Short mmCIF file of C-alpha atoms and ligand atoms in Angstrom, two decimals:
data_model
loop_
_atom_site.label_atom_id
_atom_site.label_comp_id
_atom_site.label_asym_id
_atom_site.label_seq_id
_atom_site.Cartn_x
_atom_site.Cartn_y
_atom_site.Cartn_z
CA UNK Q 30 113.26 108.94 112.29
CA UNK Q 31 114.28 105.34 111.99
CA UNK Q 32 112.51 102.74 110.05
CA UNK Q 33 113.40 99.08 109.83
CA UNK Q 34 115.14 98.90 106.54
CA UNK Q 35 116.01 95.34 106.98
CA UNK Q 36 112.42 94.39 107.51
CA UNK Q 37 111.44 96.58 104.71
CA UNK Q 38 113.80 94.79 102.39
CA UNK Q 39 112.84 91.34 103.44
CA UNK Q 40 109.12 92.16 102.78
CA UNK Q 41 109.73 93.53 99.31
CA UNK Q 42 111.98 90.55 98.46
CA UNK Q 43 109.70 87.73 99.98
CA UNK Q 44 106.15 89.08 99.50
CA UNK Q 45 104.37 87.30 96.57
CA UNK Q 46 104.00 89.49 93.52
CA UNK Q 47 100.04 89.68 93.91
CA UNK Q 48 100.42 91.12 97.42
CA UNK Q 49 100.64 94.70 97.91
CA UNK Q 50 102.49 95.98 100.89
CA UNK Q 51 100.65 98.69 102.80
CA UNK Q 52 102.83 100.66 105.35
CA UNK Q 53 100.84 101.70 108.43
CA UNK Q 54 102.26 104.99 109.47
CA UNK Q 55 99.77 105.83 112.23
CA UNK Q 56 101.19 107.74 115.20
CA UNK Q 57 104.60 107.85 113.28
CA UNK Q 58 106.14 111.15 112.09
CA UNK Q 59 106.15 112.37 108.45
CA UNK Q 60 109.88 111.89 108.54
CA UNK Q 61 109.37 108.05 108.84
CA UNK Q 62 106.95 108.14 105.82
CA UNK Q 63 109.63 110.00 103.87
CA UNK Q 64 112.16 107.47 104.75
CA UNK Q 65 110.28 104.58 103.33
CA UNK Q 66 109.05 106.79 100.51
CA UNK Q 67 112.65 107.33 99.49
CA UNK Q 68 113.09 103.49 99.33
CA UNK Q 69 110.26 103.22 96.83
CA UNK Q 70 107.16 102.78 99.07
CA UNK Q 71 104.05 104.40 97.81
CA UNK Q 72 101.12 102.87 99.73
CA UNK Q 73 100.68 104.20 103.33
CA UNK Q 74 97.85 103.91 105.77
CA UNK Q 75 96.58 105.86 108.44
CA UNK Q 76 93.52 105.32 110.93
CA UNK Q 77 92.68 108.88 112.17
CA UNK Q 78 91.28 111.37 109.75
CA UNK Q 79 93.01 114.31 111.17
CA UNK Q 80 96.37 112.52 111.10
CA UNK Q 81 95.96 111.44 107.68
CA UNK Q 82 94.89 114.96 106.42
CA UNK Q 83 97.85 116.60 108.11
CA UNK Q 84 100.46 114.05 106.53
CA UNK Q 85 98.71 114.12 103.12
CA UNK Q 86 99.14 117.95 103.08
CA UNK Q 87 103.08 117.89 103.62
CA UNK Q 88 104.21 114.78 101.97
CA UNK Q 89 104.60 113.94 98.14
CA UNK Q 90 101.44 113.87 96.03
CA UNK Q 91 102.16 110.50 94.42
CA UNK Q 92 101.62 108.69 97.77
CA UNK Q 93 98.58 106.47 97.68
CA UNK Q 94 96.80 107.06 100.96
CA UNK Q 95 94.72 104.54 102.65
CA UNK Q 96 92.28 104.99 105.44
CA UNK Q 97 92.07 101.81 107.72
CA UNK Q 98 90.33 103.15 110.99
CA UNK Q 99 86.70 103.28 111.94
CA UNK Q 100 85.26 106.26 109.66
CA UNK Q 101 82.57 108.40 110.95
CA UNK Q 102 80.19 109.59 108.28
CA UNK Q 103 80.77 113.23 109.23
CA UNK Q 104 84.50 112.99 108.47
CA UNK Q 105 84.35 111.46 105.09
CA UNK Q 106 84.45 114.79 103.61
CA UNK Q 107 88.01 115.59 104.86
CA UNK Q 108 89.57 112.74 103.13
CA UNK Q 109 87.21 112.36 99.84
CA UNK Q 110 89.43 114.80 97.82
CA UNK Q 111 92.57 112.45 97.96
CA UNK Q 112 92.04 109.15 99.57
CA UNK Q 113 93.03 106.15 97.52
CA UNK Q 114 91.25 103.46 99.40
CA UNK Q 115 88.85 103.37 102.24
CA UNK Q 116 89.25 99.91 104.08
CA UNK Q 117 86.67 99.98 106.80
CA UNK Q 118 83.19 100.35 105.28
CA UNK Q 119 80.98 98.99 107.84
CA UNK Q 120 77.64 100.44 107.06
CA UNK Q 121 75.41 101.23 104.12
CA UNK Q 122 74.97 104.57 105.45
CA UNK Q 123 78.75 105.14 105.29
CA UNK Q 124 78.82 103.92 101.73
CA UNK Q 125 76.17 106.51 100.76
CA UNK Q 126 78.17 109.11 102.35
CA UNK Q 127 81.46 108.16 100.65
CA UNK Q 128 79.47 108.10 97.24
CA UNK Q 129 78.04 111.69 97.90
CA UNK Q 130 81.33 113.29 98.93
CA UNK Q 131 83.29 111.28 95.92
CA UNK Q 132 80.64 112.88 93.65
CA UNK Q 133 81.15 116.48 95.03
CA UNK Q 134 84.80 115.91 94.35
CA UNK Q 135 84.20 114.57 90.78
CA UNK Q 136 85.97 111.23 91.84
CA UNK Q 137 85.29 107.52 92.12
CA UNK Q 138 86.53 106.48 95.35
CA UNK Q 139 87.80 102.78 95.91
CA UNK Q 140 86.27 101.11 98.88
CA UNK Q 141 86.80 97.72 100.70
CA UNK Q 142 83.80 96.34 102.79
CA UNK Q 143 84.79 95.44 106.23
CA UNK Q 144 84.03 91.72 107.25
CA UNK Q 145 83.93 90.80 110.95
CA UNK Q 146 85.76 87.65 111.45
CA UNK Q 147 87.14 88.06 114.93
CA UNK Q 148 85.66 86.53 117.91
CA UNK Q 149 86.26 89.71 119.76
CA UNK Q 150 83.32 92.02 120.11
CA UNK Q 151 85.34 95.02 119.76
CA UNK Q 152 86.12 94.77 115.93
CA UNK Q 153 83.81 96.48 113.52
CA UNK Q 154 82.45 95.18 110.38
CA UNK Q 155 79.58 93.02 108.78
CA UNK Q 156 79.09 89.54 109.57
CA UNK Q 157 79.30 87.35 106.28
CA UNK Q 158 75.62 86.87 106.47
CA UNK Q 159 74.96 90.56 106.56
CA UNK Q 160 77.45 91.04 103.68
CA UNK Q 161 76.06 88.53 101.35
CA UNK Q 162 72.51 90.20 101.81
CA UNK Q 163 73.98 93.86 101.43
CA UNK Q 164 75.75 92.91 98.25
CA UNK Q 165 72.75 91.34 96.70
CA UNK Q 166 70.72 94.64 97.02
CA UNK Q 167 70.15 96.64 94.00
CA UNK Q 168 70.95 99.74 96.07
CA UNK Q 169 74.45 99.33 94.89
CA UNK Q 170 73.38 100.51 91.33
CA UNK Q 171 72.77 103.96 92.51
CA UNK Q 172 76.19 104.36 94.08
CA UNK Q 173 78.00 105.41 90.92
CA UNK Q 174 80.92 107.07 92.64
CA UNK Q 175 82.15 104.08 94.51
CA UNK Q 176 84.31 101.30 93.34
CA UNK Q 177 84.02 98.29 95.48
CA UNK Q 178 87.44 96.52 95.30
CA UNK Q 179 87.03 93.79 97.93
CA UNK Q 180 87.08 93.13 101.51
CA UNK Q 181 89.17 94.13 104.70
CA UNK Q 182 89.34 91.85 107.62
CA UNK Q 183 91.18 91.74 110.92
CA UNK Q 184 91.58 88.66 112.83
CA UNK Q 185 91.57 88.35 116.76
CA UNK Q 186 94.55 89.51 118.44
CA UNK Q 187 95.54 86.02 119.74
CA UNK Q 188 98.43 83.65 119.32
CA UNK Q 189 96.11 80.76 118.75
CA UNK Q 190 97.03 79.67 115.22
CA UNK Q 191 93.89 77.30 114.99
CA UNK Q 192 91.74 80.30 115.71
CA UNK Q 193 93.61 82.52 113.20
CA UNK Q 194 93.29 79.90 110.55
CA UNK Q 195 89.47 79.66 111.13
CA UNK Q 196 89.06 83.49 111.01
CA UNK Q 197 91.20 83.83 107.87
CA UNK Q 198 89.49 80.79 106.17
CA UNK Q 199 86.12 82.52 106.83
CA UNK Q 200 87.42 85.68 105.06
CA UNK Q 201 88.77 83.85 102.22
CA UNK Q 202 85.52 82.08 101.68
CA UNK Q 203 83.30 84.99 101.86
CA UNK Q 204 85.70 86.85 99.54
CA UNK Q 205 85.72 84.22 97.11
CA UNK Q 206 81.80 83.78 97.07
CA UNK Q 207 81.29 87.44 96.61
CA UNK Q 208 84.00 87.66 93.81
CA UNK Q 209 82.36 84.63 92.21
CA UNK Q 210 78.95 86.24 91.98
CA UNK Q 211 80.57 88.95 89.81
CA UNK Q 212 78.56 91.64 91.38
CA UNK Q 213 81.37 94.15 91.29
CA UNK Q 214 83.81 94.19 88.31
CA UNK Q 215 86.88 95.13 90.26
CA UNK Q 216 86.55 93.00 93.41
CA UNK Q 217 89.88 91.70 93.50
CA UNK Q 218 91.46 92.89 96.96
CA UNK Q 219 91.48 91.02 100.14
CA UNK Q 220 93.15 93.32 102.77
CA UNK Q 221 94.24 90.99 105.70
CA UNK Q 222 97.34 90.46 107.76
CA UNK Q 223 99.34 92.81 110.02
CA UNK Q 224 102.89 92.47 111.29
CA UNK Q 225 102.17 89.49 113.54
CA UNK Q 226 100.00 87.40 111.25
CA UNK Q 227 100.55 88.31 107.60
CA UNK Q 228 102.32 85.17 106.46
CA UNK Q 229 99.33 83.16 107.53
CA UNK Q 230 96.79 85.69 106.19
CA UNK Q 231 98.71 85.22 102.70
CA UNK Q 232 98.25 81.62 102.71
CA UNK Q 233 94.65 82.38 103.13
CA UNK Q 234 94.31 84.62 100.12
CA UNK Q 235 95.37 87.94 101.26
CA UNK Q 236 96.45 90.49 98.54
CA UNK Q 237 97.16 93.23 100.72
CA UNK Q 238 99.09 93.12 104.07
CA UNK Q 239 98.99 96.19 106.65
CA UNK Q 240 102.18 96.27 108.30
CA UNK Q 241 102.92 99.02 111.13
CA UNK Q 242 105.12 98.09 113.95
CA UNK Q 243 107.62 95.83 112.25
CA UNK Q 244 108.43 98.64 109.89
CA UNK Q 245 108.19 101.65 112.02
CA UNK Q 246 108.79 100.24 115.56
CA UNK Q 247 106.33 99.72 118.43
CA UNK Q 248 103.76 102.30 118.87
CA UNK Q 249 103.98 104.18 122.15
C1 PLP O 16 97.52 99.48 113.30
C2 PLP O 16 96.98 98.63 112.37
C3 PLP O 16 97.67 97.64 111.57
C4 PLP O 16 99.11 97.51 111.71
O1 PLP O 16 99.29 96.73 112.85
P1 PLP O 16 100.83 96.25 113.14
O2 PLP O 16 100.73 95.02 114.12
O3 PLP O 16 101.40 97.44 113.81
O4 PLP O 16 101.32 95.72 111.99
C5 PLP O 16 96.94 97.01 110.47
N1 PLP O 16 95.62 97.19 110.37
C6 PLP O 16 94.88 98.02 111.14
C7 PLP O 16 93.27 98.18 110.79
C8 PLP O 16 95.45 98.88 112.02
O5 PLP O 16 94.68 99.72 112.71
#
């Protein structure tokens, strides 16, 4: 299955050193993952639990698998044994379930809290106010098997640069405030930016870009 090697090389050669490239392989066959793996790519992301579980079972074990979809509590158990980073934590209940399943698997699971920045109502996540309230709760102390690594955000699906800049700025400011509050020792990741908007996201502090279609082609 073809991948866009020119785009991959361009990304590898131009992304700043502090930005991690996450290859979003959702809906694409395992052979596409293998093609990029053979070029050295190790971070891949999926947004459906079943698809992630199936790919993980057949592909090399040194792949870092990220979950970037909307995660239902009752499905956490399927990915808990191996998932590297869960991006879309959007409720405290989900966080508690991830902690529980991590404990069962004798692991500490890395998570990102999802911040709602888009004006669209369809995107999940906490508002900045909800997030500030959440992280100040002592409740996190009990979650011994969770490593809160930062935030994930998704901008509106628009071409309007001004609007995108406003949304990315909101994410950057929220990220910086929580980081500076020093509540979480490893709060270093801001997952933000996709094929169409990753360059703008990087100018607003993104440390991890999630690139799908420009690497693997449009999804059907
Ligand atoms: C599909 C997806 C991406 C990748 O989007 P592209 O536009 O194909 O690069 C990034 N983030 C999330 C959460 C996604 O679901």
